Short mmCIF file of C-alpha atoms and ligand atoms in Angstrom, two decimals:
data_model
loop_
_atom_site.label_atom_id
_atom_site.label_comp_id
_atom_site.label_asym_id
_atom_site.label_seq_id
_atom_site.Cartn_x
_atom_site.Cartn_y
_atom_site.Cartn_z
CA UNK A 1 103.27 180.96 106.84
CA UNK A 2 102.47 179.84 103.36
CA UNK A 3 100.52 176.07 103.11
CA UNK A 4 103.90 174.90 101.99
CA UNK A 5 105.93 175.88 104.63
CA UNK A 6 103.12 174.78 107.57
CA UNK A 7 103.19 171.38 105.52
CA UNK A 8 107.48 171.05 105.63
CA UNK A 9 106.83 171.77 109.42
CA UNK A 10 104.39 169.28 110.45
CA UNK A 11 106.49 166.89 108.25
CA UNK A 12 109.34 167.71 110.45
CA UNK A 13 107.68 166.56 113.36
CA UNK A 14 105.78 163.58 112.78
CA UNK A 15 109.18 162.06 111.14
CA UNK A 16 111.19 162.87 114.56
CA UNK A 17 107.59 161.68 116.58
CA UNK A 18 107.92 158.74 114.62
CA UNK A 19 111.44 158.36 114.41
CA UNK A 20 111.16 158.07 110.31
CA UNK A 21 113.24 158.68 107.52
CA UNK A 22 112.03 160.14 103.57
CA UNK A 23 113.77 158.89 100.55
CA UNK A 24 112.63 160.05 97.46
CA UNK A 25 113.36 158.74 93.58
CA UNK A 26 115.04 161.73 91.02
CA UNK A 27 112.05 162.42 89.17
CA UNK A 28 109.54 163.09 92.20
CA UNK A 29 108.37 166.71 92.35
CA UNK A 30 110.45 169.36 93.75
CA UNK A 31 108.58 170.12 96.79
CA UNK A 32 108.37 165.99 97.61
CA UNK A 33 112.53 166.15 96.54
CA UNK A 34 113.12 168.65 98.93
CA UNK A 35 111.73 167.33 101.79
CA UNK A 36 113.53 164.17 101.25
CA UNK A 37 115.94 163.04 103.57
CA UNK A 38 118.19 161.27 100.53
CA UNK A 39 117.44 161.68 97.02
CA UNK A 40 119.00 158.87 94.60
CA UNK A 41 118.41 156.64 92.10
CA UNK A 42 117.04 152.69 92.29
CA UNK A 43 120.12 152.03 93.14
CA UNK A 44 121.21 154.34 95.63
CA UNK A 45 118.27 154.48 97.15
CA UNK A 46 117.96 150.61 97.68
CA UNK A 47 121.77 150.41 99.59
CA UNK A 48 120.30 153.50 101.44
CA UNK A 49 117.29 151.56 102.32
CA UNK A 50 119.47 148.14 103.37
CA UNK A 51 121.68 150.47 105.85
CA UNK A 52 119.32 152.96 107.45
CA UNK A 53 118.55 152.70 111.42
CA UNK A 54 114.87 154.79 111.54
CA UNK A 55 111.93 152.64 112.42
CA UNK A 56 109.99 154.06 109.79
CA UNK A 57 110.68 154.45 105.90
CA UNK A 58 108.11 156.97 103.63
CA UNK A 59 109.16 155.97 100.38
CA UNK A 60 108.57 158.89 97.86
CA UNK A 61 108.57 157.20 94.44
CA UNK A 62 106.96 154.17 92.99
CA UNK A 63 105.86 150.83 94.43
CA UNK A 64 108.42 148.26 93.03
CA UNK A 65 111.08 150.34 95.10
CA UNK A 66 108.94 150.58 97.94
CA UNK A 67 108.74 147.08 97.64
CA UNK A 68 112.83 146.70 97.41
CA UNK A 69 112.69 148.57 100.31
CA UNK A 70 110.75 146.47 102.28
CA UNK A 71 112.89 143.41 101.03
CA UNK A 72 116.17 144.60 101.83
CA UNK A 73 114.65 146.22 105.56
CA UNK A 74 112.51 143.60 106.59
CA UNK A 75 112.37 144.83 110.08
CA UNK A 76 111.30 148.69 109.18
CA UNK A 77 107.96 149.53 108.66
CA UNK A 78 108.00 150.98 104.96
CA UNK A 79 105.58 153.30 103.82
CA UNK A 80 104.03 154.35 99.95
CA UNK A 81 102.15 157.37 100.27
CA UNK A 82 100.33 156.88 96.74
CA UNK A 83 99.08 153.30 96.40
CA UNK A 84 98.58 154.15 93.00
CA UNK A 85 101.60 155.16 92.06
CA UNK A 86 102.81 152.02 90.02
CA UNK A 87 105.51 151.31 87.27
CA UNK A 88 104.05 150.22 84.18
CA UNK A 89 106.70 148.41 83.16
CA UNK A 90 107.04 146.59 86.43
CA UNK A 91 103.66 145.04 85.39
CA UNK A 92 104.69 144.13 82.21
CA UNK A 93 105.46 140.62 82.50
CA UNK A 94 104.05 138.07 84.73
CA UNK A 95 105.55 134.96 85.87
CA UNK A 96 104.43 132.49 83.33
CA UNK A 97 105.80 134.52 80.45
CA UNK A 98 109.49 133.95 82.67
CA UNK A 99 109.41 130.43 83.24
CA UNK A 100 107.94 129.91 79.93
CA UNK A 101 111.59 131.87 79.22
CA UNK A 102 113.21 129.33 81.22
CA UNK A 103 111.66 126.58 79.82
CA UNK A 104 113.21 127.77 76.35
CA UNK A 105 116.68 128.65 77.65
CA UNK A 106 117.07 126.15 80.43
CA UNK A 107 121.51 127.23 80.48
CA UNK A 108 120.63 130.98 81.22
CA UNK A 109 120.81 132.37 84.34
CA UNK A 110 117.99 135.30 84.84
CA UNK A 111 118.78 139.19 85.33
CA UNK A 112 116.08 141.05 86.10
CA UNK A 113 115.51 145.35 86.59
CA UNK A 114 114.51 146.14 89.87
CA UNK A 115 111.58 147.77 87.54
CA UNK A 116 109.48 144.56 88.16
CA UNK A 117 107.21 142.67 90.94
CA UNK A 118 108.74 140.97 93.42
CA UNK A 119 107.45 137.78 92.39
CA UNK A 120 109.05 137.79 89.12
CA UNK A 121 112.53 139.20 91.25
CA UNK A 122 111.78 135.71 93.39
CA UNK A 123 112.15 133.64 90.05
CA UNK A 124 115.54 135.41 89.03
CA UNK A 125 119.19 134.44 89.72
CA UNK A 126 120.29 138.44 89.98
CA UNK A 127 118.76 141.84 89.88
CA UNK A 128 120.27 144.63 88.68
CA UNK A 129 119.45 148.35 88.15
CA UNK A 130 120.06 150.84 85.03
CA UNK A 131 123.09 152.44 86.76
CA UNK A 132 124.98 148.44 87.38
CA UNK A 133 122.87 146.58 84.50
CA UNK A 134 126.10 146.18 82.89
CA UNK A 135 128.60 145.12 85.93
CA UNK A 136 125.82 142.83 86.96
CA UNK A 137 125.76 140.78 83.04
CA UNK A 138 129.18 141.22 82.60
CA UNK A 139 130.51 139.43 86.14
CA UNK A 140 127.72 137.01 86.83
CA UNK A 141 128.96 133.62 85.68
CA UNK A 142 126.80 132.63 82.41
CA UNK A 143 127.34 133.22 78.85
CA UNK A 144 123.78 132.97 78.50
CA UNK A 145 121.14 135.48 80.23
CA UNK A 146 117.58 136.03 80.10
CA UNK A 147 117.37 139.75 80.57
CA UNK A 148 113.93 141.26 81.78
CA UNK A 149 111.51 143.43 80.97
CA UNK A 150 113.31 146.12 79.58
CA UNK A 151 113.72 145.22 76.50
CA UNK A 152 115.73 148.91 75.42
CA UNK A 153 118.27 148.34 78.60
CA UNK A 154 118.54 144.48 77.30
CA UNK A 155 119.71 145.85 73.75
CA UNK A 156 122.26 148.33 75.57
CA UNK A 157 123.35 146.06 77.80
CA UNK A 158 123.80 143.38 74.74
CA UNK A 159 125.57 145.93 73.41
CA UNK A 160 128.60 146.87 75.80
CA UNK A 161 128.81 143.39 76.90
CA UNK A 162 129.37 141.31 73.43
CA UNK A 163 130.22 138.26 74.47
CA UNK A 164 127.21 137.00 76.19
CA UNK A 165 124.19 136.21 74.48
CA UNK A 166 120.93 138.31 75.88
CA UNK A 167 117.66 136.62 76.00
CA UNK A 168 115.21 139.42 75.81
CA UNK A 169 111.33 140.51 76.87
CA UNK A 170 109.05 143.26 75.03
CA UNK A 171 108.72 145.37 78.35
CA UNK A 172 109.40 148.97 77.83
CA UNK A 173 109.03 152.16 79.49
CA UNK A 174 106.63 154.48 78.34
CA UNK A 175 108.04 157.78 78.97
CA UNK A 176 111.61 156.98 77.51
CA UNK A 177 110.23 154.76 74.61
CA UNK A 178 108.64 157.48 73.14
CA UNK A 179 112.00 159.64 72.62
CA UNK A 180 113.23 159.76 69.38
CA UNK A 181 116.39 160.11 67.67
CA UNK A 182 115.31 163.33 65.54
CA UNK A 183 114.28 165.03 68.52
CA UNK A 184 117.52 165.01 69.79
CA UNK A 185 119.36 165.72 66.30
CA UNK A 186 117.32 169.07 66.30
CA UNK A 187 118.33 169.85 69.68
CA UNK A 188 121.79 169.22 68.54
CA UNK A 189 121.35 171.56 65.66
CA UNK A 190 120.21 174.21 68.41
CA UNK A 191 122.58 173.66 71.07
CA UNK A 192 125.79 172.26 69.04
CA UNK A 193 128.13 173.04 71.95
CA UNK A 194 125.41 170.60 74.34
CA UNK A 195 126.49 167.17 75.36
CA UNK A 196 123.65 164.66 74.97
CA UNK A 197 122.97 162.28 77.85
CA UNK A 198 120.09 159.57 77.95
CA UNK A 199 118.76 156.85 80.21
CA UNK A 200 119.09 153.23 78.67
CA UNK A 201 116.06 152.96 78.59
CA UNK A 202 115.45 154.81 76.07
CA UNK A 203 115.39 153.29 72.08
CA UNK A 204 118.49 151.79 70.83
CA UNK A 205 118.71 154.45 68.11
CA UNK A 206 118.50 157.39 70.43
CA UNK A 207 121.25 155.74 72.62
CA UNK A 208 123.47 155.17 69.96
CA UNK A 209 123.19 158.78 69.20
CA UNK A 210 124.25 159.75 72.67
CA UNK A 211 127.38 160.84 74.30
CA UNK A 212 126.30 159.40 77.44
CA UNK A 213 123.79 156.60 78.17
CA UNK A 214 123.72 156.91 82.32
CA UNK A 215 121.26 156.10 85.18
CA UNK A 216 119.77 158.96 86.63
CA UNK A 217 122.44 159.56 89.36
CA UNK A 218 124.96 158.97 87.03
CA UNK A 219 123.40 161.48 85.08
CA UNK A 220 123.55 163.75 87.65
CA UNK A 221 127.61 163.03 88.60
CA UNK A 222 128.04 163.50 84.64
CA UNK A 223 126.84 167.10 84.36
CA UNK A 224 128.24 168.30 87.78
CA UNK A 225 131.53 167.10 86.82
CA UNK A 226 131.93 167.90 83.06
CA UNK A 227 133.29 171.17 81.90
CA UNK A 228 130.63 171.62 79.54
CA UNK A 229 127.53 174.30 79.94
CA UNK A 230 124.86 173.32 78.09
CA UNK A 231 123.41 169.55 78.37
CA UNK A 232 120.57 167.67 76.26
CA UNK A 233 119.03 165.50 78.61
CA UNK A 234 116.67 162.70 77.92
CA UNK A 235 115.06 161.61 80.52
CA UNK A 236 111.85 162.21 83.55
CA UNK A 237 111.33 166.12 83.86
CA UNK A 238 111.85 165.71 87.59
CA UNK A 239 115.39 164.87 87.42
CA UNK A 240 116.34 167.88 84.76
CA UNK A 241 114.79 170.13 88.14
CA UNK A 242 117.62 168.38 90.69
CA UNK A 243 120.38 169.53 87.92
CA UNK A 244 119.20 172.83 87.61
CA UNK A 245 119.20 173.56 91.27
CA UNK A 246 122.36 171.71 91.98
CA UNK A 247 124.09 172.86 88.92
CA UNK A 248 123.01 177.10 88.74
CA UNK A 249 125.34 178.17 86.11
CA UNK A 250 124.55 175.30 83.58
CA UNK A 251 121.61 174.76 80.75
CA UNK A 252 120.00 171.90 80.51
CA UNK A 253 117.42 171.41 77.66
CA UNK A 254 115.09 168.36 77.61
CA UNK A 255 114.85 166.48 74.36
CA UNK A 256 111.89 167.74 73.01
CA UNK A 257 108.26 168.57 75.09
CA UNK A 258 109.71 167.92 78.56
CA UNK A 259 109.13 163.83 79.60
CA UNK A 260 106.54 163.07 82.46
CA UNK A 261 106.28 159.87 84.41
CA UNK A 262 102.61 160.69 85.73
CA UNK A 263 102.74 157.69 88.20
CA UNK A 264 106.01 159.86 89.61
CA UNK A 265 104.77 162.50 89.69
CA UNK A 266 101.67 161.52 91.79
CA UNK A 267 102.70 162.05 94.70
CA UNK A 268 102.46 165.45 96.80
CA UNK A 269 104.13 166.88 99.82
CA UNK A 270 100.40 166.18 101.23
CA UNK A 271 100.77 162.40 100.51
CA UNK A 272 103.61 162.90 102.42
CA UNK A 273 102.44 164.07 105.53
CA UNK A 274 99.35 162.00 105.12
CA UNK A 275 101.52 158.96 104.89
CA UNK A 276 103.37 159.98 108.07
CA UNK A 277 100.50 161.16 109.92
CA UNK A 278 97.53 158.27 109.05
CA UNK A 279 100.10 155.11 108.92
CA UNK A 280 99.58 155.03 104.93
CA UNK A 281 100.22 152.90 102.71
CA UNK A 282 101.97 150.17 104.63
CA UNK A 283 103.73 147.89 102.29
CA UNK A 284 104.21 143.97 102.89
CA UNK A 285 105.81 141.04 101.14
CA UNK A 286 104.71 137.68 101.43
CA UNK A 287 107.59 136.15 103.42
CA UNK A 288 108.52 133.34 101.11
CA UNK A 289 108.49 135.84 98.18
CA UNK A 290 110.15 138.52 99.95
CA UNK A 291 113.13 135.40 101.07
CA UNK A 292 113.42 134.86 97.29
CA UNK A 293 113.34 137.87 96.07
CA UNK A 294 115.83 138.93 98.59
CA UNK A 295 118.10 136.80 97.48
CA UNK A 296 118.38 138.11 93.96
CA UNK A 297 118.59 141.71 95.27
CA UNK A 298 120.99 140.96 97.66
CA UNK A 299 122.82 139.11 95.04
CA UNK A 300 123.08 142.33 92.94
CA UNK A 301 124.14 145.09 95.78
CA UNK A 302 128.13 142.69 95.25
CA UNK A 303 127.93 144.09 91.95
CA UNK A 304 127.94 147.21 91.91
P1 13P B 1 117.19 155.10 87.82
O1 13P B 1 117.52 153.86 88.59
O2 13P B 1 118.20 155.44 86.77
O3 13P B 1 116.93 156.24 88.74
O4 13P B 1 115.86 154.82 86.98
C1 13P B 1 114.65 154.44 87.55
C2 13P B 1 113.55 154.54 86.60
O5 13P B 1 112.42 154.23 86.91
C3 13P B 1 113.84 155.04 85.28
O6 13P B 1 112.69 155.23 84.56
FE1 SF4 B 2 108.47 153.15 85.31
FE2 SF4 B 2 109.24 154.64 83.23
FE3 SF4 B 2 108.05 155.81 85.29
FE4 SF4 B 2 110.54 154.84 85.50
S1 SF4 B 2 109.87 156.55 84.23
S2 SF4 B 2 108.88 154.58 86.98
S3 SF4 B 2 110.39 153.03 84.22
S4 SF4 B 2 107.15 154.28 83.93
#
Protein backbone atom coordinates (compact mmCIF):
# COMPACT_ATOMS: atom_id res chain seq x y z
CA UNK A 1 0.00 0.00 0.00
CA UNK A 2 1.56 3.21 -1.15
CA UNK A 3 1.81 6.22 1.84
CA UNK A 4 -1.05 7.71 -0.06
CA UNK A 5 -3.38 5.13 -0.04
CA UNK A 6 -2.57 4.07 3.95
CA UNK A 7 -3.17 7.95 4.49
CA UNK A 8 -6.94 7.96 2.41
CA UNK A 9 -7.56 4.90 4.76
CA UNK A 10 -6.88 6.13 8.12
CA UNK A 11 -8.73 9.30 6.90
CA UNK A 12 -11.64 7.11 6.29
CA UNK A 13 -11.80 6.05 9.67
CA UNK A 14 -11.16 8.71 11.98
CA UNK A 15 -13.98 10.81 9.93
CA UNK A 16 -16.65 7.83 10.55
CA UNK A 17 -14.86 7.49 14.45
CA UNK A 18 -15.54 10.96 14.65
CA UNK A 19 -18.56 11.25 12.81
CA UNK A 20 -16.88 14.24 10.53
CA UNK A 21 -17.32 15.60 7.30
CA UNK A 22 -14.23 17.23 4.64
CA UNK A 23 -15.03 20.12 2.48
CA UNK A 24 -12.44 21.40 0.51
CA UNK A 25 -12.09 24.95 -1.62
CA UNK A 26 -11.36 24.42 -5.80
CA UNK A 27 -7.87 25.26 -5.72
CA UNK A 28 -6.66 22.82 -2.81
CA UNK A 29 -4.32 20.09 -4.07
CA UNK A 30 -5.57 17.11 -5.78
CA UNK A 31 -4.86 14.57 -3.26
CA UNK A 32 -6.61 17.07 -0.36
CA UNK A 33 -9.63 17.52 -3.39
CA UNK A 34 -10.06 14.05 -3.57
CA UNK A 35 -10.49 13.14 -0.28
CA UNK A 36 -13.03 15.76 0.14
CA UNK A 37 -16.37 14.95 0.93
CA UNK A 38 -17.80 18.22 -1.24
CA UNK A 39 -15.67 20.32 -3.29
CA UNK A 40 -17.15 23.95 -4.11
CA UNK A 41 -16.57 27.31 -4.15
CA UNK A 42 -17.05 30.15 -1.10
CA UNK A 43 -20.21 29.94 -1.87
CA UNK A 44 -21.17 26.52 -2.17
CA UNK A 45 -19.23 25.50 0.31
CA UNK A 46 -20.68 28.01 2.95
CA UNK A 47 -24.68 26.72 2.20
CA UNK A 48 -22.95 23.25 2.46
CA UNK A 49 -21.51 24.20 5.72
CA UNK A 50 -25.07 25.93 7.09
CA UNK A 51 -26.96 22.47 6.17
CA UNK A 52 -24.62 19.64 7.09
CA UNK A 53 -25.59 17.18 10.17
CA UNK A 54 -21.73 15.69 11.10
CA UNK A 55 -20.45 16.79 14.44
CA UNK A 56 -17.26 17.59 13.04
CA UNK A 57 -16.21 19.91 9.99
CA UNK A 58 -12.21 19.67 8.57
CA UNK A 59 -12.24 22.56 6.49
CA UNK A 60 -9.64 22.13 3.61
CA UNK A 61 -9.00 25.68 2.38
CA UNK A 62 -8.28 28.95 4.01
CA UNK A 63 -9.22 30.48 7.36
CA UNK A 64 -11.83 33.22 6.50
CA UNK A 65 -14.04 30.20 5.21
CA UNK A 66 -13.22 28.19 8.04
CA UNK A 67 -14.31 30.98 9.89
CA UNK A 68 -17.80 31.27 7.73
CA UNK A 69 -18.06 27.93 8.61
CA UNK A 70 -18.00 28.23 12.07
CA UNK A 71 -20.51 31.24 11.80
CA UNK A 72 -23.10 29.71 9.86
CA UNK A 73 -22.61 26.05 12.16
CA UNK A 74 -22.24 27.36 15.42
CA UNK A 75 -22.98 24.11 17.03
CA UNK A 76 -20.22 21.91 14.91
CA UNK A 77 -16.90 21.77 15.93
CA UNK A 78 -14.96 23.20 12.77
CA UNK A 79 -11.59 22.34 12.09
CA UNK A 80 -8.41 24.23 9.90
CA UNK A 81 -5.77 21.87 9.47
CA UNK A 82 -3.09 24.67 8.50
CA UNK A 83 -3.32 27.58 10.93
CA UNK A 84 -1.27 29.27 8.59
CA UNK A 85 -3.05 29.05 5.79
CA UNK A 86 -4.51 32.70 5.57
CA UNK A 87 -6.01 34.98 2.76
CA UNK A 88 -4.03 37.92 2.20
CA UNK A 89 -6.57 39.85 1.11
CA UNK A 90 -8.81 38.97 4.00
CA UNK A 91 -6.19 40.94 6.03
CA UNK A 92 -6.20 43.71 3.97
CA UNK A 93 -8.32 46.08 5.66
CA UNK A 94 -8.99 46.50 9.24
CA UNK A 95 -11.89 47.98 10.86
CA UNK A 96 -10.95 51.55 11.23
CA UNK A 97 -10.21 51.94 7.54
CA UNK A 98 -14.37 50.73 7.26
CA UNK A 99 -15.89 52.94 9.60
CA UNK A 100 -13.60 55.62 8.59
CA UNK A 101 -15.63 54.51 5.08
CA UNK A 102 -18.74 54.97 6.86
CA UNK A 103 -17.99 58.01 8.34
CA UNK A 104 -17.50 59.42 4.64
CA UNK A 105 -20.55 57.76 3.09
CA UNK A 106 -22.91 57.71 6.02
CA UNK A 107 -26.24 56.72 3.03
CA UNK A 108 -24.31 53.49 1.91
CA UNK A 109 -25.11 50.35 3.02
CA UNK A 110 -21.79 47.95 3.26
CA UNK A 111 -21.12 44.73 1.00
CA UNK A 112 -18.43 42.94 1.92
CA UNK A 113 -16.46 39.46 0.17
CA UNK A 114 -16.56 36.70 2.35
CA UNK A 115 -12.58 37.18 1.57
CA UNK A 116 -12.31 39.20 4.88
CA UNK A 117 -12.20 38.80 8.92
CA UNK A 118 -15.09 38.33 10.59
CA UNK A 119 -14.86 41.43 12.40
CA UNK A 120 -14.96 43.56 9.46
CA UNK A 121 -18.13 40.96 8.14
CA UNK A 122 -19.68 42.11 11.82
CA UNK A 123 -19.53 45.89 10.65
CA UNK A 124 -21.30 45.14 7.18
CA UNK A 125 -24.99 45.25 6.16
CA UNK A 126 -24.46 42.09 3.53
CA UNK A 127 -21.81 39.71 2.42
CA UNK A 128 -21.52 38.41 -0.70
CA UNK A 129 -19.18 36.05 -2.64
CA UNK A 130 -17.53 36.30 -6.32
CA UNK A 131 -20.11 33.84 -7.75
CA UNK A 132 -23.49 36.29 -6.18
CA UNK A 133 -21.35 39.69 -5.84
CA UNK A 134 -23.60 40.95 -8.39
CA UNK A 135 -27.27 39.59 -7.24
CA UNK A 136 -26.22 40.69 -3.81
CA UNK A 137 -25.49 44.85 -5.13
CA UNK A 138 -28.00 44.69 -7.51
CA UNK A 139 -31.17 43.57 -5.00
CA UNK A 140 -30.04 44.99 -1.72
CA UNK A 141 -31.97 48.22 -1.25
CA UNK A 142 -29.30 51.23 -1.60
CA UNK A 143 -28.16 53.19 -4.47
CA UNK A 144 -25.14 53.73 -2.62
CA UNK A 145 -22.61 50.82 -1.47
CA UNK A 146 -19.36 50.63 0.08
CA UNK A 147 -17.91 47.58 -1.56
CA UNK A 148 -14.90 45.78 0.24
CA UNK A 149 -11.71 44.81 -0.14
CA UNK A 150 -11.64 43.70 -3.49
CA UNK A 151 -11.17 46.43 -5.16
CA UNK A 152 -11.00 44.36 -8.97
CA UNK A 153 -14.56 42.54 -8.03
CA UNK A 154 -15.80 46.25 -6.87
CA UNK A 155 -14.89 47.60 -10.51
CA UNK A 156 -16.76 44.45 -12.11
CA UNK A 157 -19.41 44.57 -10.04
CA UNK A 158 -19.66 48.59 -10.74
CA UNK A 159 -19.65 47.55 -13.95
CA UNK A 160 -22.73 45.13 -14.61
CA UNK A 161 -24.68 46.95 -12.11
CA UNK A 162 -24.64 50.80 -13.46
CA UNK A 163 -26.94 52.32 -11.59
CA UNK A 164 -25.56 52.20 -8.17
CA UNK A 165 -22.69 54.05 -7.17
CA UNK A 166 -19.67 51.68 -5.67
CA UNK A 167 -17.63 52.96 -2.88
CA UNK A 168 -14.42 51.12 -3.21
CA UNK A 169 -11.14 49.74 -1.03
CA UNK A 170 -7.45 49.03 -2.47
CA UNK A 171 -7.62 45.26 -1.36
CA UNK A 172 -6.59 42.93 -4.04
CA UNK A 173 -5.67 39.47 -4.55
CA UNK A 174 -2.31 38.62 -5.25
CA UNK A 175 -2.44 35.71 -7.44
CA UNK A 176 -5.19 37.15 -9.86
CA UNK A 177 -3.79 40.80 -9.72
CA UNK A 178 -0.84 39.85 -11.28
CA UNK A 179 -2.62 38.47 -14.63
CA UNK A 180 -2.37 40.53 -17.42
CA UNK A 181 -4.23 41.31 -20.41
CA UNK A 182 -1.26 40.41 -22.94
CA UNK A 183 -0.86 37.18 -21.44
CA UNK A 184 -4.07 36.22 -22.39
CA UNK A 185 -4.01 37.98 -25.99
CA UNK A 186 -0.99 35.59 -26.72
CA UNK A 187 -2.82 32.70 -25.57
CA UNK A 188 -5.53 33.81 -27.82
CA UNK A 189 -3.15 34.04 -30.69
CA UNK A 190 -2.21 30.27 -29.79
CA UNK A 191 -5.43 28.80 -29.10
CA UNK A 192 -7.88 31.08 -31.36
CA UNK A 193 -10.65 28.45 -31.21
CA UNK A 194 -10.24 28.74 -26.88
CA UNK A 195 -12.87 30.54 -24.93
CA UNK A 196 -11.32 32.75 -22.25
CA UNK A 197 -12.77 32.59 -18.75
CA UNK A 198 -11.45 34.64 -15.63
CA UNK A 199 -12.27 35.16 -11.97
CA UNK A 200 -13.36 38.86 -11.13
CA UNK A 201 -10.90 39.23 -9.38
CA UNK A 202 -8.71 39.59 -11.67
CA UNK A 203 -7.73 43.40 -13.32
CA UNK A 204 -10.44 45.24 -14.97
CA UNK A 205 -8.55 45.10 -18.28
CA UNK A 206 -8.11 41.37 -18.31
CA UNK A 207 -11.89 41.01 -17.51
CA UNK A 208 -12.97 43.14 -20.09
CA UNK A 209 -11.04 41.00 -22.41
CA UNK A 210 -12.86 37.91 -21.33
CA UNK A 211 -15.68 35.89 -22.60
CA UNK A 212 -16.53 34.88 -19.23
CA UNK A 213 -15.80 36.53 -15.86
CA UNK A 214 -17.20 33.52 -13.37
CA UNK A 215 -16.55 32.27 -9.78
CA UNK A 216 -14.73 29.24 -9.63
CA UNK A 217 -17.77 26.85 -9.68
CA UNK A 218 -19.23 28.77 -12.20
CA UNK A 219 -16.20 28.29 -13.97
CA UNK A 220 -16.42 24.88 -13.67
CA UNK A 221 -20.47 24.62 -14.89
CA UNK A 222 -19.14 26.93 -17.88
CA UNK A 223 -16.61 24.51 -19.40
CA UNK A 224 -18.62 21.27 -18.65
CA UNK A 225 -21.49 22.67 -20.39
CA UNK A 226 -20.07 24.61 -23.42
CA UNK A 227 -19.50 22.92 -26.71
CA UNK A 228 -16.19 24.29 -26.99
CA UNK A 229 -12.70 22.16 -26.54
CA UNK A 230 -10.14 24.23 -25.71
CA UNK A 231 -10.50 26.86 -22.67
CA UNK A 232 -8.05 29.78 -21.42
CA UNK A 233 -8.50 29.85 -17.90
CA UNK A 234 -7.35 32.48 -15.51
CA UNK A 235 -7.43 31.58 -12.39
CA UNK A 236 -5.65 29.22 -9.05
CA UNK A 237 -3.81 26.15 -10.73
CA UNK A 238 -5.82 23.91 -8.43
CA UNK A 239 -9.06 24.51 -10.00
CA UNK A 240 -7.66 24.05 -13.86
CA UNK A 241 -6.77 20.17 -12.12
CA UNK A 242 -10.80 19.64 -11.08
CA UNK A 243 -11.61 20.55 -14.96
CA UNK A 244 -9.21 18.37 -16.34
CA UNK A 245 -10.32 15.37 -14.43
CA UNK A 246 -13.96 16.13 -14.68
CA UNK A 247 -13.80 17.29 -18.19
CA UNK A 248 -11.17 14.32 -20.06
CA UNK A 249 -11.70 15.22 -23.58
CA UNK A 250 -11.20 19.08 -23.16
CA UNK A 251 -7.87 21.49 -23.06
CA UNK A 252 -7.54 23.82 -20.76
CA UNK A 253 -4.49 26.20 -20.89
CA UNK A 254 -3.70 28.57 -17.97
CA UNK A 255 -3.00 32.15 -18.86
CA UNK A 256 0.48 32.24 -18.79
CA UNK A 257 3.06 30.37 -15.96
CA UNK A 258 0.28 28.44 -14.19
CA UNK A 259 -1.23 30.78 -10.97
CA UNK A 260 -0.45 29.52 -7.33
CA UNK A 261 -2.22 30.56 -4.19
CA UNK A 262 0.67 29.21 -1.81
CA UNK A 263 -1.55 29.74 1.33
CA UNK A 264 -3.98 27.07 -0.75
CA UNK A 265 -1.94 25.12 -1.48
CA UNK A 266 -0.52 24.54 2.07
CA UNK A 267 -2.29 22.15 3.06
CA UNK A 268 -1.56 18.23 2.65
CA UNK A 269 -3.55 15.08 2.86
CA UNK A 270 -1.23 14.78 6.17
CA UNK A 271 -2.74 18.04 7.59
CA UNK A 272 -5.66 16.28 6.98
CA UNK A 273 -5.40 13.37 8.93
CA UNK A 274 -3.47 15.28 11.50
CA UNK A 275 -6.39 17.60 11.85
CA UNK A 276 -8.75 14.63 12.29
CA UNK A 277 -6.59 12.62 14.38
CA UNK A 278 -4.89 15.45 17.03
CA UNK A 279 -8.23 17.77 17.30
CA UNK A 280 -6.30 20.54 15.10
CA UNK A 281 -6.83 23.58 14.53
CA UNK A 282 -10.09 24.23 16.29
CA UNK A 283 -11.57 27.42 15.11
CA UNK A 284 -13.73 29.89 17.39
CA UNK A 285 -15.55 33.18 17.03
CA UNK A 286 -16.05 35.49 19.66
CA UNK A 287 -19.81 35.18 20.20
CA UNK A 288 -20.82 38.77 19.78
CA UNK A 289 -18.70 38.91 16.57
CA UNK A 290 -19.72 35.68 15.30
CA UNK A 291 -23.86 37.11 16.12
CA UNK A 292 -22.88 40.05 13.85
CA UNK A 293 -21.17 38.66 11.47
CA UNK A 294 -23.80 36.08 11.12
CA UNK A 295 -26.12 38.32 10.37
CA UNK A 296 -24.49 39.71 7.27
CA UNK A 297 -23.76 36.17 6.00
CA UNK A 298 -26.98 35.02 6.62
CA UNK A 299 -28.24 38.09 4.98
CA UNK A 300 -26.40 37.12 1.73
CA UNK A 301 -27.29 33.13 1.44
CA UNK A 302 -31.37 35.11 0.25
CA UNK A 303 -29.40 36.31 -2.50
CA UNK A 304 -28.18 34.04 -4.25
P1 LIG B 1 -14.53 31.38 -5.34
O1 LIG B 1 -15.58 31.76 -4.36
O2 LIG B 1 -14.84 31.80 -6.74
O3 LIG B 1 -14.21 29.93 -5.24
O4 LIG B 1 -13.20 32.20 -4.99
C1 LIG B 1 -12.55 32.14 -3.76
C2 LIG B 1 -11.23 32.74 -3.82
O5 LIG B 1 -10.52 32.81 -2.84
C3 LIG B 1 -10.78 33.26 -5.10
O6 LIG B 1 -9.46 33.65 -5.03
FE1 LIG C 1 -7.02 34.83 -1.11
FE2 LIG C 1 -6.29 35.11 -3.66
FE3 LIG C 1 -5.62 32.90 -2.36
FE4 LIG C 1 -8.17 33.38 -3.05
S1 LIG C 1 -6.46 33.01 -4.42
S2 LIG C 1 -7.45 32.64 -1.06
S3 LIG C 1 -8.27 35.59 -2.78
S4 LIG C 1 -4.95 34.98 -1.89
Amino acid sequence: MTEEQRLKREILDLKSKRNAVILAHNYQVEEVQLAADFLGDSLELSRKAASLTQDVIVFAGVKFMAETAKILSPAKRVLLPRLDAGCPMADMITVDDLRELKSRHPRAMVVTYVNSSVEIKAESDVCCTSSNAVQVVKNIPAAEIIFIPDENLGSYVQKMVPGKKLHLFEGFCYVHNRIKREEIEAMRVRHPLAKVIVHPEVPPEVAEGADEVLSTSGMLNYVGNSAAREFIVATEQGLLQRMKRENPGKDFIPAGNPKICSNMKRTALQDVHDSLSQDKYVIEVDPEIAERAGRALREMLQYG
